[in-house]
PDB file of C-alpha atoms in Angstrom:
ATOM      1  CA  UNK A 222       5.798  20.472   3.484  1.00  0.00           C
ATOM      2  CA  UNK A 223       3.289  18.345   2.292  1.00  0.00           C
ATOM      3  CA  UNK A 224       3.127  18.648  -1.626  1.00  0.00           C
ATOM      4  CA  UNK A 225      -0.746  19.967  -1.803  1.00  0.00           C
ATOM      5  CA  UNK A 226       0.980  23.233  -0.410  1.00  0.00           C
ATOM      6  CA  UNK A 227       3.698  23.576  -2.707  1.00  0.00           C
ATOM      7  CA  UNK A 228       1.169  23.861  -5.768  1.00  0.00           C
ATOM      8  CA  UNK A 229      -1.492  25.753  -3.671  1.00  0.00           C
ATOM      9  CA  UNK A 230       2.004  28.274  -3.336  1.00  0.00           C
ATOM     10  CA  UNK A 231       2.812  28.005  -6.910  1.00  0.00           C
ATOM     11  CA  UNK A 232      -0.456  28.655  -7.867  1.00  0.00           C
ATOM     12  CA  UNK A 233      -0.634  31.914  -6.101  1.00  0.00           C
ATOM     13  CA  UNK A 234       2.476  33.427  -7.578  1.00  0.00           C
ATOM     14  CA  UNK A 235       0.875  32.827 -10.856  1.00  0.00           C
ATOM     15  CA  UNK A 236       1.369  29.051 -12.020  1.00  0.00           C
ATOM     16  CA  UNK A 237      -0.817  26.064 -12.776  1.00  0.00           C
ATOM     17  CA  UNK A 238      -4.465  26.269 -11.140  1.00  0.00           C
ATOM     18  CA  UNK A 239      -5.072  22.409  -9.698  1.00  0.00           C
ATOM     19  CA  UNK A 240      -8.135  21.167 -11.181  1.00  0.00           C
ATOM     20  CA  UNK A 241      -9.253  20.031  -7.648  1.00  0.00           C
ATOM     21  CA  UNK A 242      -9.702  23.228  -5.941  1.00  0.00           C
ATOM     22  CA  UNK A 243     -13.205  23.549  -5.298  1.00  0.00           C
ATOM     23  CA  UNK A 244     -14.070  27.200  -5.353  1.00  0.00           C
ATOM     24  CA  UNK A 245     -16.877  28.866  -2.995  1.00  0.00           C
ATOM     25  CA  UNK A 246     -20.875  28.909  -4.614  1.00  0.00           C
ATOM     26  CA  UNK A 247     -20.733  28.187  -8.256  1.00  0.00           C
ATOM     27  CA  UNK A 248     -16.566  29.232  -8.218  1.00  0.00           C
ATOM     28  CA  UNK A 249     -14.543  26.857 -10.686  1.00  0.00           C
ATOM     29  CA  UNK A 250     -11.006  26.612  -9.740  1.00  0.00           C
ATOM     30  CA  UNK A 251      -9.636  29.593 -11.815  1.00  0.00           C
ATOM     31  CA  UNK A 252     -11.912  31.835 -10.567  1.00  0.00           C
ATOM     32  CA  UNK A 253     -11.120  30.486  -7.089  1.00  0.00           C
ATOM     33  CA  UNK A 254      -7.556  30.964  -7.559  1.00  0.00           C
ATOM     34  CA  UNK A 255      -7.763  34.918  -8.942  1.00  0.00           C
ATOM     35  CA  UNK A 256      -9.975  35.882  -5.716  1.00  0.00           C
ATOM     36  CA  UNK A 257      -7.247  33.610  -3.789  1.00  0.00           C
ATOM     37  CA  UNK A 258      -4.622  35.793  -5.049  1.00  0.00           C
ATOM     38  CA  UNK A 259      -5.876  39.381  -4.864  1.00  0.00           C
ATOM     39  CA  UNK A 260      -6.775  37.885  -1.063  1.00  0.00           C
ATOM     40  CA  UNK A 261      -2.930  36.904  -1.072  1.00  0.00           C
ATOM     41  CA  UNK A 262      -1.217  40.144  -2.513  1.00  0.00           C
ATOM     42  CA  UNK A 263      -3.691  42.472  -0.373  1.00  0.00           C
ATOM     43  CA  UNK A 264      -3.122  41.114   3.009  1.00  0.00           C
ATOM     44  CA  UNK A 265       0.751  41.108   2.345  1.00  0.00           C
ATOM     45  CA  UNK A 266       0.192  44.712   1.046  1.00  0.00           C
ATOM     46  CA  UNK A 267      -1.564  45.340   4.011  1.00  0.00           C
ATOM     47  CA  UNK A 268       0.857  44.137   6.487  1.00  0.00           C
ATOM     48  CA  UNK A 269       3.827  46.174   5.069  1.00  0.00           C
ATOM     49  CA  UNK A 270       1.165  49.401   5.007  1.00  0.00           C
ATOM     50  CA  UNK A 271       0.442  48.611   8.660  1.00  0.00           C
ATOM     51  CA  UNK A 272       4.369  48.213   9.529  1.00  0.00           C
ATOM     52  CA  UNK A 273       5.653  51.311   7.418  1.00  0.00           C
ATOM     53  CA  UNK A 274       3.219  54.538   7.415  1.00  0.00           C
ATOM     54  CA  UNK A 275       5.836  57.220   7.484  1.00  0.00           C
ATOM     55  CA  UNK A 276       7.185  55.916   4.419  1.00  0.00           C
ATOM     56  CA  UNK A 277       3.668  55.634   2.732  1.00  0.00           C
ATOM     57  CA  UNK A 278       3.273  59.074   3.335  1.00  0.00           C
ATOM     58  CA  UNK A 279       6.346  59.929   2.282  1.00  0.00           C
ATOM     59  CA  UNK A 280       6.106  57.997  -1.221  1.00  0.00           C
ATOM     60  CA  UNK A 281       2.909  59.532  -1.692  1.00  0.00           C
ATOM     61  CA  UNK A 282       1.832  58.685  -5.076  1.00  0.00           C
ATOM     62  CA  UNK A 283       4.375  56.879  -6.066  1.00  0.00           C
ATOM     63  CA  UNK A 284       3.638  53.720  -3.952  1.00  0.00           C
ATOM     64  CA  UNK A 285       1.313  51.854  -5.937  1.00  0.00           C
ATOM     65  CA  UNK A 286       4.172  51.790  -7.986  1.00  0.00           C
ATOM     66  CA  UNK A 287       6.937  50.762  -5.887  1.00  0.00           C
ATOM     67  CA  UNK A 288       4.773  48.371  -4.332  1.00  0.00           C
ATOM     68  CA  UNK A 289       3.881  46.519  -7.532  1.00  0.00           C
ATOM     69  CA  UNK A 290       7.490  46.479  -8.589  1.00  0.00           C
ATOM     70  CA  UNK A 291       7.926  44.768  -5.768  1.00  0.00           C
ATOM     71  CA  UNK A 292       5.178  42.389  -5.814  1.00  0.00           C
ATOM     72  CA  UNK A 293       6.073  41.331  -9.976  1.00  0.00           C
ATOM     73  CA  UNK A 294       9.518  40.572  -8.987  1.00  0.00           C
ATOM     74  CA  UNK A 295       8.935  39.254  -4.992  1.00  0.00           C
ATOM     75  CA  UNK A 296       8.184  35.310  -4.710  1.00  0.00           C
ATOM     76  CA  UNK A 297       9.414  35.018  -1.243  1.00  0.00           C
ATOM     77  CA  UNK A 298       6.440  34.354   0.867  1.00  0.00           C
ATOM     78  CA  UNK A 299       6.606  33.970   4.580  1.00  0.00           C
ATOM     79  CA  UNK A 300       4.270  32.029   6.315  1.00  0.00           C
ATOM     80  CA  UNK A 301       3.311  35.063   8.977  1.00  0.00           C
ATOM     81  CA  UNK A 302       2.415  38.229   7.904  1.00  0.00           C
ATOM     82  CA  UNK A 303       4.754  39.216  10.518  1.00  0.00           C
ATOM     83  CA  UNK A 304       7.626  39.035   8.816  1.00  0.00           C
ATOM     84  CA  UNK A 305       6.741  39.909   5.511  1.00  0.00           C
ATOM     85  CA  UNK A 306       7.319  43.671   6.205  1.00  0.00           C
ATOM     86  CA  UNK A 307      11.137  42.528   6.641  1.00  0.00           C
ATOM     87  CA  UNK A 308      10.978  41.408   2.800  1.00  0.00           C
ATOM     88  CA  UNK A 309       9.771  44.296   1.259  1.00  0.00           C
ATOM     89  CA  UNK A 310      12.101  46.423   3.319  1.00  0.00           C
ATOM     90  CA  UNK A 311      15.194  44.323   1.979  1.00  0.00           C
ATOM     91  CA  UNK A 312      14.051  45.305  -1.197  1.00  0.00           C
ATOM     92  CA  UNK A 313      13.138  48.803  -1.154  1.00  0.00           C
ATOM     93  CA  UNK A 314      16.945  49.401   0.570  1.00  0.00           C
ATOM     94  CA  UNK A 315      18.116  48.063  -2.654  1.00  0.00           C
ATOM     95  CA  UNK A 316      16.148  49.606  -5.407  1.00  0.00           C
ATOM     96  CA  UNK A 317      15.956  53.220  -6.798  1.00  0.00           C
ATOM     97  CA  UNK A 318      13.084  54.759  -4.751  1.00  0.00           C
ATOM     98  CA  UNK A 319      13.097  58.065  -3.556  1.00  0.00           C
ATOM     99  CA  UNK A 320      14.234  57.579   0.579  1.00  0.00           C
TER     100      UNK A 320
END
């Protein structure tokens, strides 16, 4: 992988912004980088949402919870949305949540 992508990565999970990221309109690079991240965590969100309804429903209130548990202590990040769903359902079989 070349090594632009490695500190694009890091930089989404929250480490150093690369001064040469040229953000959209009048965007400087941290700016960029927070819109690139909520873009980031919402499609992943998304994608598990999409994969596991019943259990949405089922958590109820309690999912914005579970999910950002999940996202503060996730830094695995697949590189299709497809099998991100598998992730988060690795860790909610290991943690405390109601099921």
């Amino acid at each position: 992988m070349s090594h632009w992508f490695e500190v694009f990565r890091g930089a989404i999970f929250g480490g150093d912004v690369s001064q040469d990221l040229i953000g959209a309109g009048s965007a400087d690079a941290a700016r960029a980088m927070r819109h690139y991240r909520f873009q980031h965590e919402a499609k992943m969100k998304e994608a598990v949402a999409a994969t596991f309804p019943v259990l949405l429903r089922y958590l109820g209130e309690s999912w914005d919870g579970l999910w950002n548990e999940f996202w503060a202590q996730n830094r695995v990040s697949p590189r299709s949305l497809d099998w991100f769903p598998e992730v988060f359902l690795g860790y909610y079989l290991l943690s405390e949540a109601p099921g």
